[in-house]
């Protein structure tokens, strides 16, 4: 028998449980599913073997295919990684349901109107005007252009004057002498892409050295969560509705060569194809849709007056 307490212990002790985001993305969805699972609150195996009922209940509760995909991803992680669970709970129906939800989410996304992007240059200009050249906010925007990760800007340890890194090395650290940022602990696709190793520009390194206080060994210190800090920063700078995604899309939507976009995708933890999906038309250059019938009528009027 496997209980919810056993499952909680599994996640508490899991080596990937190094951030609150990971725990929230993997344990909390499973906890909700199992707690709701046909009122079975003791042996989760009994619950999970009722495949069709679990899937149906999930689909009825969550209208969004993206949400169903999110919950099934977490559930499949449990089945595949909890000791011996995959031997008694066959995952095939859950995999099929996951693939179906993933396809439906892609179809929904394709039909969703694309929100125009705020150009990175505009963000940079407004943050500079609001906070100043030497501010933490301005450094964050400059840093993000070269390191467009999602929620991994905290706990970046800085080695300012030594090339020697402590043992064991921190999960994220920046060596100012070599100008190299190394990230072995982050929130997405670490197994697929391995460590992130990014060589920062000379100009950015100079800005970081100028910003750091003498006794400061962590690059960014946030008084609130990273996402909330960035949203507050952008909105205070005059970017309506600004979020972490606004900054992320602004970098992904810059003009780049294929090689530059491939490198940006690697740092972001995306495939090249997924990286292209992050591009958005800029608000400064969005064109109004003109129906074909109206275009034809305009052409007729022009011809009639020539």
mmCIF file of N, CA, C and O in Angstrom, residues 121-217:
data_model
loop_
_atom_site.group_PDB
_atom_site.id
_atom_site.type_symbol
_atom_site.label_atom_id
_atom_site.label_comp_id
_atom_site.label_asym_id
_atom_site.label_seq_id
_atom_site.Cartn_x
_atom_site.Cartn_y
_atom_site.Cartn_z
ATOM 1 N N UNK A 121 13.993 46.993 -26.675
ATOM 2 C CA UNK A 121 14.551 48.347 -26.616
ATOM 3 C C UNK A 121 13.633 49.294 -25.852
ATOM 4 O O UNK A 121 14.092 50.179 -25.126
ATOM 5 N N UNK A 122 12.328 49.100 -25.995
ATOM 6 C CA UNK A 122 11.360 49.931 -25.282
ATOM 7 C C UNK A 122 11.422 49.654 -23.782
ATOM 8 O O UNK A 122 11.392 50.575 -22.958
ATOM 9 N N UNK A 123 11.492 48.371 -23.414
ATOM 10 C CA UNK A 123 11.611 48.005 -22.000
ATOM 11 C C UNK A 123 12.871 48.621 -21.406
ATOM 12 O O UNK A 123 12.847 49.221 -20.320
ATOM 13 N N UNK A 124 13.957 48.486 -22.113
ATOM 14 C CA UNK A 124 15.233 49.004 -21.628
ATOM 15 C C UNK A 124 15.177 50.518 -21.445
ATOM 16 O O UNK A 124 15.633 51.067 -20.431
ATOM 17 N N UNK A 125 14.583 51.208 -22.406
ATOM 18 C CA UNK A 125 14.483 52.669 -22.342
ATOM 19 C C UNK A 125 13.638 53.118 -21.158
ATOM 20 O O UNK A 125 14.004 54.043 -20.418
ATOM 21 N N UNK A 126 12.521 52.429 -20.928
ATOM 22 C CA UNK A 126 11.616 52.841 -19.853
ATOM 23 C C UNK A 126 12.169 52.500 -18.475
ATOM 24 O O UNK A 126 12.001 53.280 -17.523
ATOM 25 N N UNK A 127 12.812 51.347 -18.350
ATOM 26 C CA UNK A 127 13.415 50.978 -17.062
ATOM 27 C C UNK A 127 14.574 51.923 -16.737
ATOM 28 O O UNK A 127 14.745 52.346 -15.587
ATOM 29 N N UNK A 128 15.342 52.282 -17.754
ATOM 30 C CA UNK A 128 16.437 53.229 -17.554
ATOM 31 C C UNK A 128 15.910 54.581 -17.085
ATOM 32 O O UNK A 128 16.451 55.177 -16.143
ATOM 33 N N UNK A 129 14.839 55.054 -17.709
ATOM 34 C CA UNK A 129 14.268 56.348 -17.340
ATOM 35 C C UNK A 129 13.703 56.334 -15.921
ATOM 36 O O UNK A 129 13.793 57.329 -15.189
ATOM 37 N N UNK A 130 13.141 55.208 -15.511
ATOM 38 C CA UNK A 130 12.508 55.114 -14.200
ATOM 39 C C UNK A 130 13.525 54.903 -13.089
ATOM 40 O O UNK A 130 13.440 55.517 -12.011
ATOM 41 N N UNK A 131 14.510 54.032 -13.311
ATOM 42 C CA UNK A 131 15.369 53.584 -12.211
ATOM 43 C C UNK A 131 16.816 54.071 -12.293
ATOM 44 O O UNK A 131 17.508 54.071 -11.277
ATOM 45 N N UNK A 132 17.278 54.424 -13.477
ATOM 46 C CA UNK A 132 18.647 54.903 -13.598
ATOM 47 C C UNK A 132 19.627 53.833 -14.039
ATOM 48 O O UNK A 132 19.386 52.628 -13.897
ATOM 49 N N UNK A 133 20.765 54.286 -14.562
ATOM 50 C CA UNK A 133 21.765 53.405 -15.165
ATOM 51 C C UNK A 133 22.352 52.418 -14.176
ATOM 52 O O UNK A 133 22.633 51.256 -14.521
ATOM 53 N N UNK A 134 22.565 52.815 -12.929
ATOM 54 C CA UNK A 134 23.273 51.973 -11.958
ATOM 55 C C UNK A 134 22.339 51.174 -11.046
ATOM 56 O O UNK A 134 22.774 50.626 -10.036
ATOM 57 N N UNK A 135 21.082 51.090 -11.398
ATOM 58 C CA UNK A 135 20.102 50.427 -10.536
ATOM 59 C C UNK A 135 20.118 48.909 -10.714
ATOM 60 O O UNK A 135 20.575 48.374 -11.735
ATOM 61 N N UNK A 136 19.606 48.221 -9.709
ATOM 62 C CA UNK A 136 19.430 46.771 -9.800
ATOM 63 C C UNK A 136 18.494 46.423 -10.954
ATOM 64 O O UNK A 136 18.723 45.453 -11.689
ATOM 65 N N UNK A 137 17.452 47.233 -11.128
ATOM 66 C CA UNK A 137 16.470 46.971 -12.173
ATOM 67 C C UNK A 137 17.096 47.037 -13.565
ATOM 68 O O UNK A 137 16.836 46.200 -14.437
ATOM 69 N N UNK A 138 17.944 48.058 -13.776
ATOM 70 C CA UNK A 138 18.575 48.202 -15.087
ATOM 71 C C UNK A 138 19.561 47.067 -15.338
ATOM 72 O O UNK A 138 19.650 46.540 -16.454
ATOM 73 N N UNK A 139 20.289 46.670 -14.294
ATOM 74 C CA UNK A 139 21.210 45.549 -14.449
ATOM 75 C C UNK A 139 20.451 44.274 -14.771
ATOM 76 O O UNK A 139 20.886 43.463 -15.603
ATOM 77 N N UNK A 140 19.306 44.070 -14.133
ATOM 78 C CA UNK A 140 18.513 42.872 -14.381
ATOM 79 C C UNK A 140 18.084 42.802 -15.842
ATOM 80 O O UNK A 140 18.156 41.751 -16.476
ATOM 81 N N UNK A 141 17.642 43.939 -16.402
ATOM 82 C CA UNK A 141 17.208 43.966 -17.803
ATOM 83 C C UNK A 141 18.388 43.671 -18.728
ATOM 84 O O UNK A 141 18.272 42.903 -19.693
ATOM 85 N N UNK A 142 19.553 44.270 -18.454
ATOM 86 C CA UNK A 142 20.751 44.001 -19.255
ATOM 87 C C UNK A 142 21.178 42.540 -19.131
ATOM 88 O O UNK A 142 21.555 41.892 -20.117
ATOM 89 N N UNK A 143 21.134 42.017 -17.908
ATOM 90 C CA UNK A 143 21.530 40.634 -17.643
ATOM 91 C C UNK A 143 20.594 39.669 -18.371
ATOM 92 O O UNK A 143 21.042 38.684 -18.969
ATOM 93 N N UNK A 144 19.302 39.971 -18.348
ATOM 94 C CA UNK A 144 18.317 39.061 -18.932
ATOM 95 C C UNK A 144 18.465 38.948 -20.445
ATOM 96 O O UNK A 144 18.145 37.921 -21.030
ATOM 97 N N UNK A 145 18.962 39.996 -21.073
ATOM 98 C CA UNK A 145 19.170 39.924 -22.519
ATOM 99 C C UNK A 145 20.154 38.819 -22.870
ATOM 100 O O UNK A 145 20.013 38.144 -23.893
ATOM 101 N N UNK A 146 21.154 38.605 -22.026
ATOM 102 C CA UNK A 146 22.159 37.573 -22.281
ATOM 103 C C UNK A 146 21.851 36.252 -21.589
ATOM 104 O O UNK A 146 22.378 35.207 -21.984
ATOM 105 N N UNK A 147 20.985 36.302 -20.557
ATOM 106 C CA UNK A 147 20.642 35.086 -19.807
ATOM 107 C C UNK A 147 19.120 35.016 -19.657
ATOM 108 O O UNK A 147 18.572 35.248 -18.574
ATOM 109 N N UNK A 148 18.398 34.695 -20.747
ATOM 110 C CA UNK A 148 16.927 34.727 -20.707
ATOM 111 C C UNK A 148 16.308 33.462 -20.120
ATOM 112 O O UNK A 148 15.595 32.711 -20.790
ATOM 113 N N UNK A 149 16.594 33.214 -18.839
ATOM 114 C CA UNK A 149 16.010 32.072 -18.140
ATOM 115 C C UNK A 149 14.671 32.497 -17.536
ATOM 116 O O UNK A 149 14.330 33.675 -17.527
ATOM 117 N N UNK A 150 13.947 31.535 -17.000
ATOM 118 C CA UNK A 150 12.594 31.860 -16.542
ATOM 119 C C UNK A 150 12.587 32.411 -15.115
ATOM 120 O O UNK A 150 12.469 33.598 -14.895
ATOM 121 N N UNK A 151 12.765 31.571 -14.133
ATOM 122 C CA UNK A 151 12.730 32.017 -12.735
ATOM 123 C C UNK A 151 13.981 31.517 -12.014
ATOM 124 O O UNK A 151 13.903 30.902 -10.953
ATOM 125 N N UNK A 152 15.123 31.797 -12.611
ATOM 126 C CA UNK A 152 16.381 31.284 -12.066
ATOM 127 C C UNK A 152 17.393 32.391 -11.821
ATOM 128 O O UNK A 152 18.598 32.180 -11.918
ATOM 129 N N UNK A 153 16.909 33.581 -11.484
ATOM 130 C CA UNK A 153 17.811 34.709 -11.267
ATOM 131 C C UNK A 153 18.210 34.867 -9.803
ATOM 132 O O UNK A 153 19.032 35.726 -9.478
ATOM 133 N N UNK A 154 17.632 34.044 -8.935
ATOM 134 C CA UNK A 154 17.981 34.130 -7.519
ATOM 135 C C UNK A 154 19.158 33.197 -7.217
ATOM 136 O O UNK A 154 19.489 32.299 -7.989
ATOM 137 N N UNK A 155 19.812 33.443 -6.100
ATOM 138 C CA UNK A 155 20.882 32.561 -5.600
ATOM 139 C C UNK A 155 22.008 32.326 -6.607
ATOM 140 O O UNK A 155 22.554 31.218 -6.692
ATOM 141 N N UNK A 156 22.326 33.362 -7.387
ATOM 142 C CA UNK A 156 23.498 33.285 -8.259
ATOM 143 C C UNK A 156 24.692 33.818 -7.465
ATOM 144 O O UNK A 156 24.799 35.024 -7.217
ATOM 145 N N UNK A 157 25.564 32.927 -7.032
ATOM 146 C CA UNK A 157 26.713 33.331 -6.231
ATOM 147 C C UNK A 157 27.799 33.928 -7.128
ATOM 148 O O UNK A 157 27.996 33.486 -8.260
ATOM 149 N N UNK A 158 28.481 34.918 -6.619
ATOM 150 C CA UNK A 158 29.470 35.652 -7.402
ATOM 151 C C UNK A 158 30.862 35.447 -6.821
ATOM 152 O O UNK A 158 31.083 35.652 -5.620
ATOM 153 N N UNK A 159 31.780 35.041 -7.679
ATOM 154 C CA UNK A 159 33.200 34.981 -7.335
ATOM 155 C C UNK A 159 33.862 36.164 -8.040
ATOM 156 O O UNK A 159 34.086 36.137 -9.253
ATOM 157 N N UNK A 160 34.142 37.203 -7.282
ATOM 158 C CA UNK A 160 34.566 38.463 -7.886
ATOM 159 C C UNK A 160 36.055 38.515 -8.183
ATOM 160 O O UNK A 160 36.460 39.028 -9.231
ATOM 161 N N UNK A 161 36.874 37.998 -7.299
ATOM 162 C CA UNK A 161 38.322 38.182 -7.433
ATOM 163 C C UNK A 161 39.109 36.889 -7.433
ATOM 164 O O UNK A 161 40.327 36.900 -7.331
ATOM 165 N N UNK A 162 38.437 35.783 -7.540
ATOM 166 C CA UNK A 162 39.125 34.498 -7.497
ATOM 167 C C UNK A 162 38.546 33.573 -8.555
ATOM 168 O O UNK A 162 37.339 33.565 -8.799
ATOM 169 N N UNK A 163 39.394 32.822 -9.189
ATOM 170 C CA UNK A 163 38.938 31.833 -10.163
ATOM 171 C C UNK A 163 38.664 30.484 -9.497
ATOM 172 O O UNK A 163 38.209 29.546 -10.132
ATOM 173 N N UNK A 164 38.945 30.383 -8.188
ATOM 174 C CA UNK A 164 38.730 29.147 -7.443
ATOM 175 C C UNK A 164 37.282 29.093 -6.964
ATOM 176 O O UNK A 164 36.802 30.012 -6.313
ATOM 177 N N UNK A 165 36.585 28.026 -7.303
ATOM 178 C CA UNK A 165 35.190 27.830 -6.912
ATOM 179 C C UNK A 165 35.138 26.837 -5.773
ATOM 180 O O UNK A 165 35.857 25.829 -5.772
ATOM 181 N N UNK A 166 34.297 27.128 -4.787
ATOM 182 C CA UNK A 166 34.201 26.253 -3.616
ATOM 183 C C UNK A 166 33.732 24.854 -4.001
ATOM 184 O O UNK A 166 33.121 24.652 -5.044
ATOM 185 N N UNK A 167 34.020 23.883 -3.149
ATOM 186 C CA UNK A 167 33.599 22.498 -3.363
ATOM 187 C C UNK A 167 32.712 22.064 -2.206
ATOM 188 O O UNK A 167 33.132 22.162 -1.054
ATOM 189 N N UNK A 168 31.502 21.581 -2.466
ATOM 190 C CA UNK A 168 30.895 21.492 -3.793
ATOM 191 C C UNK A 168 30.513 22.881 -4.328
ATOM 192 O O UNK A 168 30.265 23.799 -3.549
ATOM 193 N N UNK A 169 30.457 22.995 -5.647
ATOM 194 C CA UNK A 169 30.139 24.284 -6.267
ATOM 195 C C UNK A 169 28.676 24.623 -6.037
ATOM 196 O O UNK A 169 27.824 23.726 -5.955
ATOM 197 N N UNK A 170 28.348 25.913 -5.914
ATOM 198 C CA UNK A 170 26.936 26.303 -5.821
ATOM 199 C C UNK A 170 26.176 25.882 -7.077
ATOM 200 O O UNK A 170 26.765 25.675 -8.137
ATOM 201 N N UNK A 171 24.868 25.775 -6.953
ATOM 202 C CA UNK A 171 24.052 25.389 -8.108
ATOM 203 C C UNK A 171 24.075 26.425 -9.221
ATOM 204 O O UNK A 171 23.909 26.092 -10.395
ATOM 205 N N UNK A 172 24.300 27.690 -8.843
ATOM 206 C CA UNK A 172 24.395 28.769 -9.832
ATOM 207 C C UNK A 172 25.494 29.713 -9.373
ATOM 208 O O UNK A 172 25.442 30.204 -8.247
ATOM 209 N N UNK A 173 26.475 29.962 -10.226
ATOM 210 C CA UNK A 173 27.531 30.888 -9.822
ATOM 211 C C UNK A 173 28.130 31.606 -11.033
ATOM 212 O O UNK A 173 28.137 31.080 -12.152
ATOM 213 N N UNK A 174 28.608 32.804 -10.777
ATOM 214 C CA UNK A 174 29.216 33.641 -11.796
ATOM 215 C C UNK A 174 30.650 33.944 -11.396
ATOM 216 O O UNK A 174 30.903 34.467 -10.313
ATOM 217 N N UNK A 175 31.584 33.606 -12.266
ATOM 218 C CA UNK A 175 32.990 33.908 -12.047
ATOM 219 C C UNK A 175 33.320 35.168 -12.855
ATOM 220 O O UNK A 175 33.337 35.130 -14.089
ATOM 221 N N UNK A 176 33.558 36.261 -12.173
ATOM 222 C CA UNK A 176 33.784 37.524 -12.866
ATOM 223 C C UNK A 176 35.129 37.556 -13.588
ATOM 224 O O UNK A 176 35.290 38.294 -14.564
ATOM 225 N N UNK A 177 36.091 36.775 -13.132
ATOM 226 C CA UNK A 177 37.400 36.756 -13.801
ATOM 227 C C UNK A 177 37.309 36.059 -15.154
ATOM 228 O O UNK A 177 37.855 36.539 -16.151
ATOM 229 N N UNK A 178 36.620 34.931 -15.201
ATOM 230 C CA UNK A 178 36.460 34.208 -16.473
ATOM 231 C C UNK A 178 35.256 34.700 -17.266
ATOM 232 O O UNK A 178 35.097 34.349 -18.434
ATOM 233 N N UNK A 179 34.378 35.495 -16.586
ATOM 234 C CA UNK A 179 33.158 36.054 -17.202
ATOM 235 C C UNK A 179 32.153 34.958 -17.569
ATOM 236 O O UNK A 179 31.337 35.127 -18.473
ATOM 237 N N UNK A 180 32.210 33.849 -16.847
ATOM 238 C CA UNK A 180 31.366 32.696 -17.165
ATOM 239 C C UNK A 180 30.338 32.470 -16.060
ATOM 240 O O UNK A 180 30.686 32.417 -14.873
ATOM 241 N N UNK A 181 29.075 32.346 -16.463
ATOM 242 C CA UNK A 181 27.983 31.965 -15.571
ATOM 243 C C UNK A 181 27.719 30.481 -15.750
ATOM 244 O O UNK A 181 27.554 30.003 -16.884
ATOM 245 N N UNK A 182 27.670 29.745 -14.650
ATOM 246 C CA UNK A 182 27.382 28.309 -14.688
ATOM 247 C C UNK A 182 26.143 28.027 -13.849
ATOM 248 O O UNK A 182 26.055 28.453 -12.701
ATOM 249 N N UNK A 183 25.193 27.313 -14.449
ATOM 250 C CA UNK A 183 23.944 26.964 -13.752
ATOM 251 C C UNK A 183 23.733 25.462 -13.882
ATOM 252 O O UNK A 183 23.466 24.963 -14.975
ATOM 253 N N UNK A 184 23.851 24.750 -12.771
ATOM 254 C CA UNK A 184 23.590 23.311 -12.760
ATOM 255 C C UNK A 184 22.293 22.979 -12.037
ATOM 256 O O UNK A 184 21.840 21.833 -12.059
ATOM 257 N N UNK A 185 21.716 23.969 -11.388
ATOM 258 C CA UNK A 185 20.424 23.810 -10.713
ATOM 259 C C UNK A 185 19.499 24.900 -11.230
ATOM 260 O O UNK A 185 19.750 26.089 -11.040
ATOM 261 N N UNK A 186 18.452 24.498 -11.929
ATOM 262 C CA UNK A 186 17.466 25.456 -12.421
ATOM 263 C C UNK A 186 16.146 24.738 -12.620
ATOM 264 O O UNK A 186 16.060 23.520 -12.455
ATOM 265 N N UNK A 187 15.134 25.496 -12.997
ATOM 266 C CA UNK A 187 13.769 24.985 -12.895
ATOM 267 C C UNK A 187 13.286 24.184 -14.094
ATOM 268 O O UNK A 187 12.213 23.627 -14.058
ATOM 269 N N UNK A 188 14.063 24.140 -15.176
ATOM 270 C CA UNK A 188 13.510 23.511 -16.374
ATOM 271 C C UNK A 188 14.559 22.745 -17.160
ATOM 272 O O UNK A 188 15.644 23.248 -17.407
ATOM 273 N N UNK A 189 14.229 21.510 -17.543
ATOM 274 C CA UNK A 189 14.963 20.703 -18.520
ATOM 275 C C UNK A 189 16.442 20.540 -18.219
ATOM 276 O O UNK A 189 17.259 20.473 -19.127
ATOM 277 N N UNK A 190 16.806 20.457 -16.954
ATOM 278 C CA UNK A 190 18.222 20.279 -16.628
ATOM 279 C C UNK A 190 18.733 18.930 -17.131
ATOM 280 O O UNK A 190 19.876 18.806 -17.586
ATOM 281 N N UNK A 191 17.897 17.884 -17.093
ATOM 282 C CA UNK A 191 18.321 16.574 -17.567
ATOM 283 C C UNK A 191 18.513 16.563 -19.080
ATOM 284 O O UNK A 191 19.422 15.942 -19.615
ATOM 285 N N UNK A 192 17.660 17.301 -19.785
ATOM 286 C CA UNK A 192 17.705 17.296 -21.242
ATOM 287 C C UNK A 192 18.868 18.113 -21.782
ATOM 288 O O UNK A 192 19.542 17.719 -22.736
ATOM 289 N N UNK A 193 19.119 19.268 -21.172
ATOM 290 C CA UNK A 193 20.105 20.192 -21.717
ATOM 291 C C UNK A 193 21.403 20.266 -20.911
ATOM 292 O O UNK A 193 22.373 20.859 -21.367
ATOM 293 N N UNK A 194 21.429 19.678 -19.724
ATOM 294 C CA UNK A 194 22.632 19.735 -18.910
ATOM 295 C C UNK A 194 22.862 21.121 -18.332
ATOM 296 O O UNK A 194 21.970 21.975 -18.332
ATOM 297 N N UNK A 195 24.067 21.346 -17.821
ATOM 298 C CA UNK A 195 24.386 22.647 -17.227
ATOM 299 C C UNK A 195 24.278 23.762 -18.264
ATOM 300 O O UNK A 195 24.576 23.566 -19.443
ATOM 301 N N UNK A 196 23.858 24.921 -17.788
ATOM 302 C CA UNK A 196 23.900 26.123 -18.628
ATOM 303 C C UNK A 196 25.239 26.813 -18.355
ATOM 304 O O UNK A 196 25.544 27.144 -17.209
ATOM 305 N N UNK A 197 26.015 27.025 -19.387
ATOM 306 C CA UNK A 197 27.292 27.731 -19.270
ATOM 307 C C UNK A 197 27.252 28.892 -20.266
ATOM 308 O O UNK A 197 27.155 28.670 -21.479
ATOM 309 N N UNK A 198 27.306 30.114 -19.730
ATOM 310 C CA UNK A 198 27.120 31.304 -20.571
ATOM 311 C C UNK A 198 28.295 32.255 -20.368
ATOM 312 O O UNK A 198 28.607 32.640 -19.235
ATOM 313 N N UNK A 199 28.925 32.638 -21.446
ATOM 314 C CA UNK A 199 30.000 33.631 -21.392
ATOM 315 C C UNK A 199 29.364 35.015 -21.546
ATOM 316 O O UNK A 199 28.743 35.325 -22.564
ATOM 317 N N UNK A 200 29.506 35.846 -20.520
ATOM 318 C CA UNK A 200 28.903 37.172 -20.529
ATOM 319 C C UNK A 200 29.831 38.180 -21.212
ATOM 320 O O UNK A 200 31.052 38.007 -21.250
ATOM 321 N N UNK A 201 29.245 39.237 -21.725
ATOM 322 C CA UNK A 201 30.023 40.244 -22.436
ATOM 323 C C UNK A 201 30.873 41.063 -21.464
ATOM 324 O O UNK A 201 30.557 41.169 -20.266
ATOM 325 N N UNK A 202 31.934 41.659 -21.995
ATOM 326 C CA UNK A 202 32.791 42.519 -21.170
ATOM 327 C C UNK A 202 31.995 43.670 -20.573
ATOM 328 O O UNK A 202 32.180 44.033 -19.402
ATOM 329 N N UNK A 203 31.097 44.240 -21.372
ATOM 330 C CA UNK A 203 30.319 45.385 -20.916
ATOM 331 C C UNK A 203 29.421 45.007 -19.739
ATOM 332 O O UNK A 203 29.311 45.751 -18.759
ATOM 333 N N UNK A 204 28.783 43.824 -19.821
ATOM 334 C CA UNK A 204 27.901 43.386 -18.737
ATOM 335 C C UNK A 204 28.713 43.089 -17.475
ATOM 336 O O UNK A 204 28.275 43.417 -16.361
ATOM 337 N N UNK A 205 29.874 42.492 -17.628
ATOM 338 C CA UNK A 205 30.726 42.214 -16.464
ATOM 339 C C UNK A 205 31.116 43.507 -15.771
ATOM 340 O O UNK A 205 31.111 43.600 -14.524
ATOM 341 N N UNK A 206 31.442 44.546 -16.537
ATOM 342 C CA UNK A 206 31.785 45.847 -15.947
ATOM 343 C C UNK A 206 30.604 46.420 -15.168
ATOM 344 O O UNK A 206 30.768 46.974 -14.076
ATOM 345 N N UNK A 207 29.398 46.280 -15.717
ATOM 346 C CA UNK A 207 28.200 46.781 -15.032
ATOM 347 C C UNK A 207 27.962 46.014 -13.731
ATOM 348 O O UNK A 207 27.559 46.597 -12.714
ATOM 349 N N UNK A 208 28.206 44.705 -13.764
ATOM 350 C CA UNK A 208 28.024 43.892 -12.554
ATOM 351 C C UNK A 208 29.037 44.294 -11.488
ATOM 352 O O UNK A 208 28.683 44.448 -10.310
ATOM 353 N N UNK A 209 30.281 44.471 -11.875
ATOM 354 C CA UNK A 209 31.315 44.884 -10.907
ATOM 355 C C UNK A 209 30.967 46.238 -10.287
ATOM 356 O O UNK A 209 31.148 46.455 -9.078
ATOM 357 N N UNK A 210 30.457 47.132 -11.099
ATOM 358 C CA UNK A 210 30.092 48.457 -10.605
ATOM 359 C C UNK A 210 28.910 48.383 -9.643
ATOM 360 O O UNK A 210 28.823 49.136 -8.667
ATOM 361 N N UNK A 211 28.008 47.455 -9.888
ATOM 362 C CA UNK A 211 26.788 47.332 -9.082
ATOM 363 C C UNK A 211 27.032 46.660 -7.731
ATOM 364 O O UNK A 211 26.443 47.035 -6.713
ATOM 365 N N UNK A 212 27.897 45.649 -7.697
ATOM 366 C CA UNK A 212 28.072 44.844 -6.491
ATOM 367 C C UNK A 212 28.682 45.652 -5.346
ATOM 368 O O UNK A 212 29.630 46.405 -5.527
ATOM 369 N N UNK A 213 28.132 45.435 -4.160
ATOM 370 C CA UNK A 213 28.714 46.015 -2.948
ATOM 371 C C UNK A 213 29.922 45.167 -2.530
ATOM 372 O O UNK A 213 30.023 43.988 -2.911
ATOM 373 N N UNK A 214 30.833 45.710 -1.744
ATOM 374 C CA UNK A 214 32.058 44.976 -1.382
ATOM 375 C C UNK A 214 31.807 43.610 -0.748
ATOM 376 O O UNK A 214 32.553 42.668 -0.983
ATOM 377 N N UNK A 215 30.767 43.496 0.075
ATOM 378 C CA UNK A 215 30.520 42.239 0.782
ATOM 379 C C UNK A 215 29.377 41.436 0.160
ATOM 380 O O UNK A 215 28.876 40.494 0.769
ATOM 381 N N UNK A 216 28.979 41.788 -1.057
ATOM 382 C CA UNK A 216 27.831 41.127 -1.694
ATOM 383 C C UNK A 216 28.309 39.910 -2.480
ATOM 384 O O UNK A 216 29.092 40.026 -3.424
ATOM 385 N N UNK A 217 27.824 38.711 -2.109
ATOM 386 C CA UNK A 217 28.251 37.501 -2.804
ATOM 387 C C UNK A 217 27.125 36.831 -3.582
ATOM 388 O O UNK A 217 27.303 35.744 -4.146
#
